[in-house]
mmCIF file of C-alpha atoms in Angstrom:
data_model
loop_
_atom_site.group_PDB
_atom_site.id
_atom_site.type_symbol
_atom_site.label_atom_id
_atom_site.label_comp_id
_atom_site.label_asym_id
_atom_site.label_seq_id
_atom_site.Cartn_x
_atom_site.Cartn_y
_atom_site.Cartn_z
ATOM 1 C CA UNK A 1 85.800 132.982 48.748
ATOM 2 C CA UNK A 2 83.053 133.504 51.326
ATOM 3 C CA UNK A 3 83.305 136.475 53.671
ATOM 4 C CA UNK A 4 83.869 134.457 56.846
ATOM 5 C CA UNK A 5 86.706 132.537 55.184
ATOM 6 C CA UNK A 6 88.354 135.796 54.087
ATOM 7 C CA UNK A 7 88.207 136.949 57.712
ATOM 8 C CA UNK A 8 89.583 133.601 58.892
ATOM 9 C CA UNK A 9 92.471 133.869 56.416
ATOM 10 C CA UNK A 10 93.364 137.368 57.609
ATOM 11 C CA UNK A 11 93.166 136.357 61.272
ATOM 12 C CA UNK A 12 95.277 133.276 60.549
ATOM 13 C CA UNK A 13 98.012 135.464 59.039
ATOM 14 C CA UNK A 14 97.866 137.825 62.023
ATOM 15 C CA UNK A 15 98.086 134.951 64.505
ATOM 16 C CA UNK A 16 101.233 133.694 62.791
ATOM 17 C CA UNK A 17 102.926 137.101 62.732
ATOM 18 C CA UNK A 18 101.576 139.088 65.679
ATOM 19 C CA UNK A 19 100.439 136.720 68.436
ATOM 20 C CA UNK A 20 102.113 134.371 70.879
ATOM 21 C CA UNK A 21 100.815 131.221 72.547
ATOM 22 C CA UNK A 22 98.395 132.127 75.328
ATOM 23 C CA UNK A 23 97.377 135.492 73.855
ATOM 24 C CA UNK A 24 93.663 136.202 73.542
ATOM 25 C CA UNK A 25 91.989 137.210 70.313
ATOM 26 C CA UNK A 26 89.892 140.382 70.490
ATOM 27 C CA UNK A 27 86.282 139.827 71.509
ATOM 28 C CA UNK A 28 83.823 138.800 68.792
ATOM 29 C CA UNK A 29 82.048 142.155 69.117
ATOM 30 C CA UNK A 30 85.325 144.015 68.491
ATOM 31 C CA UNK A 31 86.147 141.850 65.484
ATOM 32 C CA UNK A 32 82.631 142.297 64.093
ATOM 33 C CA UNK A 33 83.031 146.071 64.340
ATOM 34 C CA UNK A 34 86.486 145.969 62.796
ATOM 35 C CA UNK A 35 85.441 143.849 59.789
ATOM 36 C CA UNK A 36 82.011 145.521 59.552
ATOM 37 C CA UNK A 37 80.115 142.233 59.731
ATOM 38 C CA UNK A 38 77.731 140.644 62.207
ATOM 39 C CA UNK A 39 78.930 138.461 65.080
ATOM 40 C CA UNK A 40 77.638 135.298 63.431
ATOM 41 C CA UNK A 41 80.077 135.825 60.545
ATOM 42 C CA UNK A 42 82.944 136.394 62.977
ATOM 43 C CA UNK A 43 81.960 133.275 64.910
ATOM 44 C CA UNK A 44 82.101 131.179 61.727
ATOM 45 C CA UNK A 45 85.546 132.601 60.953
ATOM 46 C CA UNK A 46 86.787 131.688 64.415
ATOM 47 C CA UNK A 47 85.295 128.212 63.983
ATOM 48 C CA UNK A 48 87.706 127.783 61.080
ATOM 49 C CA UNK A 49 90.640 128.719 63.321
ATOM 50 C CA UNK A 50 89.465 126.299 66.014
ATOM 51 C CA UNK A 51 89.259 123.517 63.427
ATOM 52 C CA UNK A 52 92.799 124.375 62.321
ATOM 53 C CA UNK A 53 94.002 124.023 65.912
ATOM 54 C CA UNK A 54 95.187 127.644 66.079
ATOM 55 C CA UNK A 55 92.838 128.871 68.790
ATOM 56 C CA UNK A 56 90.724 127.355 71.533
ATOM 57 C CA UNK A 57 87.539 128.744 73.049
ATOM 58 C CA UNK A 58 87.279 129.144 76.816
ATOM 59 C CA UNK A 59 83.894 129.887 78.320
ATOM 60 C CA UNK A 60 83.889 133.293 80.000
ATOM 61 C CA UNK A 61 87.403 134.083 78.797
ATOM 62 C CA UNK A 62 87.367 134.156 74.993
ATOM 63 C CA UNK A 63 89.572 132.611 72.338
ATOM 64 C CA UNK A 64 93.164 131.820 73.254
ATOM 65 C CA UNK A 65 96.035 131.209 70.847
ATOM 66 C CA UNK A 66 97.173 127.605 71.104
ATOM 67 C CA UNK A 67 100.850 126.986 71.668
ATOM 68 C CA UNK A 68 102.982 125.210 69.089
ATOM 69 C CA UNK A 69 102.502 121.452 69.580
ATOM 70 C CA UNK A 70 105.102 119.779 71.776
ATOM 71 C CA UNK A 71 107.204 117.298 69.810
ATOM 72 C CA UNK A 72 107.254 114.345 72.177
ATOM 73 C CA UNK A 73 109.564 111.502 71.213
ATOM 74 C CA UNK A 74 108.661 107.951 72.217
ATOM 75 C CA UNK A 75 111.914 106.119 72.764
ATOM 76 C CA UNK A 76 113.676 103.676 75.054
ATOM 77 C CA UNK A 77 113.878 106.147 77.963
ATOM 78 C CA UNK A 78 110.292 105.970 79.066
ATOM 79 C CA UNK A 79 109.995 108.726 81.683
ATOM 80 C CA UNK A 80 107.391 111.353 80.776
ATOM 81 C CA UNK A 81 108.804 114.005 83.119
ATOM 82 C CA UNK A 82 112.385 113.387 82.035
ATOM 83 C CA UNK A 83 111.514 113.661 78.350
ATOM 84 C CA UNK A 84 109.706 116.987 78.748
ATOM 85 C CA UNK A 85 112.407 118.419 80.991
ATOM 86 C CA UNK A 86 114.960 117.500 78.318
ATOM 87 C CA UNK A 87 113.237 119.869 75.873
ATOM 88 C CA UNK A 88 113.061 122.655 78.436
ATOM 89 C CA UNK A 89 109.491 122.288 79.674
ATOM 90 C CA UNK A 90 109.000 122.353 83.432
ATOM 91 C CA UNK A 91 106.417 119.842 84.523
ATOM 92 C CA UNK A 92 104.299 119.633 87.649
ATOM 93 C CA UNK A 93 102.750 116.414 88.893
ATOM 94 C CA UNK A 94 99.515 116.141 90.839
ATOM 95 C CA UNK A 95 98.762 112.821 92.504
ATOM 96 C CA UNK A 96 95.071 112.095 92.040
ATOM 97 C CA UNK A 97 95.042 108.740 93.836
ATOM 98 C CA UNK A 98 97.342 105.902 94.880
ATOM 99 C CA UNK A 99 96.023 102.542 96.054
ATOM 100 C CA UNK A 100 96.513 98.807 95.868
ATOM 101 C CA UNK A 101 93.802 97.164 93.765
ATOM 102 C CA UNK A 102 93.079 93.769 92.262
ATOM 103 C CA UNK A 103 94.159 93.626 88.643
ATOM 104 C CA UNK A 104 91.015 93.756 86.458
ATOM 105 C CA UNK A 105 90.312 90.612 84.480
ATOM 106 C CA UNK A 106 90.361 92.286 81.049
ATOM 107 C CA UNK A 107 93.722 93.905 81.732
ATOM 108 C CA UNK A 108 95.113 90.722 83.255
ATOM 109 C CA UNK A 109 94.295 88.772 80.098
ATOM 110 C CA UNK A 110 95.886 91.458 77.940
ATOM 111 C CA UNK A 111 99.088 91.449 79.996
ATOM 112 C CA UNK A 112 99.178 87.677 80.591
ATOM 113 C CA UNK A 113 98.853 88.263 84.340
ATOM 114 C CA UNK A 114 96.635 86.620 86.940
ATOM 115 C CA UNK A 115 93.283 88.343 87.447
ATOM 116 C CA UNK A 116 92.931 89.648 90.992
ATOM 117 C CA UNK A 117 96.699 90.038 91.384
ATOM 118 C CA UNK A 118 97.448 92.870 93.853
ATOM 119 C CA UNK A 119 98.832 95.816 91.887
ATOM 120 C CA UNK A 120 99.605 99.425 92.784
ATOM 121 C CA UNK A 121 97.435 101.827 90.798
ATOM 122 C CA UNK A 122 98.718 105.401 90.667
ATOM 123 C CA UNK A 123 96.757 108.157 88.930
ATOM 124 C CA UNK A 124 98.488 111.453 88.141
ATOM 125 C CA UNK A 125 97.775 114.679 86.324
ATOM 126 C CA UNK A 126 100.651 116.513 84.639
ATOM 127 C CA UNK A 127 100.700 120.285 84.157
ATOM 128 C CA UNK A 128 102.917 122.698 82.219
ATOM 129 C CA UNK A 129 102.852 126.263 83.530
ATOM 130 C CA UNK A 130 99.829 125.242 85.621
ATOM 131 C CA UNK A 131 97.908 124.125 82.550
ATOM 132 C CA UNK A 132 96.811 120.462 82.618
ATOM 133 C CA UNK A 133 98.232 118.541 79.678
ATOM 134 C CA UNK A 134 98.109 114.849 80.493
ATOM 135 C CA UNK A 135 96.492 112.217 82.703
ATOM 136 C CA UNK A 136 98.405 109.012 83.429
ATOM 137 C CA UNK A 137 97.232 105.816 85.072
ATOM 138 C CA UNK A 138 100.125 103.617 86.184
ATOM 139 C CA UNK A 139 99.780 99.948 87.091
ATOM 140 C CA UNK A 140 102.938 98.931 88.970
ATOM 141 C CA UNK A 141 103.773 95.274 89.595
ATOM 142 C CA UNK A 142 105.800 93.562 92.318
ATOM 143 C CA UNK A 143 106.483 96.633 94.439
ATOM 144 C CA UNK A 144 106.876 96.203 98.202
ATOM 145 C CA UNK A 145 104.103 97.445 100.475
ATOM 146 C CA UNK A 146 104.249 101.220 100.910
ATOM 147 C CA UNK A 147 106.704 101.603 98.023
ATOM 148 C CA UNK A 148 105.090 104.839 96.841
ATOM 149 C CA UNK A 149 104.369 106.366 100.252
ATOM 150 C CA UNK A 150 107.225 108.876 99.841
ATOM 151 C CA UNK A 151 106.397 109.742 96.229
ATOM 152 C CA UNK A 152 105.152 113.331 96.096
ATOM 153 C CA UNK A 153 105.473 114.150 92.401
ATOM 154 C CA UNK A 154 108.101 114.625 89.732
ATOM 155 C CA UNK A 155 109.447 111.781 87.641
ATOM 156 C CA UNK A 156 108.012 108.477 88.827
ATOM 157 C CA UNK A 157 110.731 106.534 87.053
ATOM 158 C CA UNK A 158 113.449 108.599 88.718
ATOM 159 C CA UNK A 159 111.785 107.899 92.064
ATOM 160 C CA UNK A 160 111.781 104.158 91.354
ATOM 161 C CA UNK A 161 115.464 104.265 90.386
ATOM 162 C CA UNK A 162 116.494 106.226 93.458
ATOM 163 C CA UNK A 163 114.348 104.421 96.029
ATOM 164 C CA UNK A 164 113.898 100.881 94.721
ATOM 165 C CA UNK A 165 116.828 100.346 92.351
ATOM 166 C CA UNK A 166 114.322 99.778 89.551
ATOM 167 C CA UNK A 167 115.231 101.128 86.129
ATOM 168 C CA UNK A 168 112.563 100.831 83.460
ATOM 169 C CA UNK A 169 112.778 100.816 79.684
ATOM 170 C CA UNK A 170 109.942 101.314 77.234
ATOM 171 C CA UNK A 171 108.625 98.136 75.700
ATOM 172 C CA UNK A 172 105.695 98.000 73.312
ATOM 173 C CA UNK A 173 103.642 101.164 72.807
ATOM 174 C CA UNK A 174 100.162 101.531 71.323
ATOM 175 C CA UNK A 175 98.541 104.848 70.377
ATOM 176 C CA UNK A 176 95.000 105.829 69.493
ATOM 177 C CA UNK A 177 92.982 109.036 69.313
ATOM 178 C CA UNK A 178 89.509 109.234 70.817
ATOM 179 C CA UNK A 179 87.054 111.716 72.256
ATOM 180 C CA UNK A 180 87.499 112.375 75.986
ATOM 181 C CA UNK A 181 85.066 111.385 78.698
ATOM 182 C CA UNK A 182 83.352 114.103 80.731
ATOM 183 C CA UNK A 183 85.795 113.469 83.591
ATOM 184 C CA UNK A 184 88.796 113.765 81.266
ATOM 185 C CA UNK A 185 87.442 116.991 79.774
ATOM 186 C CA UNK A 186 87.101 118.409 83.263
ATOM 187 C CA UNK A 187 90.548 117.319 84.482
ATOM 188 C CA UNK A 188 92.306 118.429 81.291
ATOM 189 C CA UNK A 189 90.198 121.591 80.970
ATOM 190 C CA UNK A 190 89.566 121.041 77.280
ATOM 191 C CA UNK A 191 86.589 122.156 75.266
ATOM 192 C CA UNK A 192 84.076 119.945 73.504
ATOM 193 C CA UNK A 193 85.387 118.421 70.280
ATOM 194 C CA UNK A 194 89.096 118.244 71.216
ATOM 195 C CA UNK A 195 90.309 114.612 71.111
ATOM 196 C CA UNK A 196 92.789 113.045 73.490
ATOM 197 C CA UNK A 197 95.702 110.901 72.400
ATOM 198 C CA UNK A 198 95.815 107.691 74.421
ATOM 199 C CA UNK A 199 99.196 105.982 74.772
ATOM 200 C CA UNK A 200 99.418 102.477 76.244
ATOM 201 C CA UNK A 201 102.939 101.492 77.262
ATOM 202 C CA UNK A 202 104.526 98.374 78.719
ATOM 203 C CA UNK A 203 107.618 99.282 80.699
ATOM 204 C CA UNK A 204 110.051 96.523 81.627
ATOM 205 C CA UNK A 205 112.902 96.208 84.083
ATOM 206 C CA UNK A 206 116.034 97.097 82.148
ATOM 207 C CA UNK A 207 118.051 94.290 83.776
ATOM 208 C CA UNK A 208 115.587 91.401 83.705
ATOM 209 C CA UNK A 209 113.093 92.308 80.961
ATOM 210 C CA UNK A 210 110.178 91.558 83.307
ATOM 211 C CA UNK A 211 107.046 93.707 82.930
ATOM 212 C CA UNK A 212 106.922 96.051 85.929
ATOM 213 C CA UNK A 213 104.629 98.849 84.760
ATOM 214 C CA UNK A 214 101.704 99.266 82.412
ATOM 215 C CA UNK A 215 100.715 102.886 81.848
ATOM 216 C CA UNK A 216 97.828 104.574 80.065
ATOM 217 C CA UNK A 217 98.493 108.232 79.262
ATOM 218 C CA UNK A 218 95.779 110.507 77.892
ATOM 219 C CA UNK A 219 97.187 113.765 76.582
ATOM 220 C CA UNK A 220 95.633 116.752 74.859
ATOM 221 C CA UNK A 221 95.892 116.236 71.111
ATOM 222 C CA UNK A 222 96.107 120.000 70.540
ATOM 223 C CA UNK A 223 99.329 120.195 72.584
ATOM 224 C CA UNK A 224 101.310 117.095 71.592
ATOM 225 C CA UNK A 225 102.762 115.602 68.446
ATOM 226 C CA UNK A 226 104.281 112.152 68.929
ATOM 227 C CA UNK A 227 107.223 110.764 67.019
ATOM 228 C CA UNK A 228 108.539 107.251 67.472
ATOM 229 C CA UNK A 229 112.196 106.251 67.655
ATOM 230 C CA UNK A 230 113.338 102.617 67.521
#
C-alpha cells in the first residue's frame, strides 16, 4: 500500500472513532509533521477522504468532517420542512424571490399546461444550523393574487393548508445527480466537484387530484440520502 493511502486509512479510522460532524482535521502542516512526510503526501491522503465523502475542504478554514447523510424519505406527505422536522432537524427558510411569471414554454409542454400561463414562482434556500443544504424552486398554479404575501418562511405546504385550505400530496417524482452551476455552488456553499441531487416533484391537491405545484429541489449530495416509499 502506498504511503498516502496508509495515512488516509489511519485518518479514516480516527474520523470514525474520535471526531464528530463539523470538527476540523489538523492542518496539513501538522499532519505532515506527525506522519513525517511532506505536505503533498498529506494532501493526497486527504483527497482520498474527500472522495469518500468523509471530509470537505473549505478555503481559508481547512478540512471539516462531514455529517452523517440525512436519510430523507420521499413519500405521500410532500412537505420538505415537515419531513426534516419529523427526524429532529430544525430547518430555516430563506426566501430568495417571489413573483408572478409566465410559465416557460418548455415547462408548459412537460406539464401539459398553456405556455404563458401566469404562475407564482417562489425560490427558497433551506438551511440546517445555518448551513445551506437545499435550493427549491416552486411553481404554484391557480393561487389568488397576493396568496404568498404573508409567507415568511417555514413549511410552505403548512402555510397553504392554513391560509388557503390547500392540502398537497406528492405525485410523480424524478431524481437525477448533476454538477452544480456557479450560482448553486455559491448559494449552497459547496466546493468544486460536489454534485447536487435534483428532485422534480409534481404535487397535487389531495381532494381533487389537480396539479397545483411543480417543484425543483437541488440538495447537497454529501448531506442527503433519498429513499422512496410507495
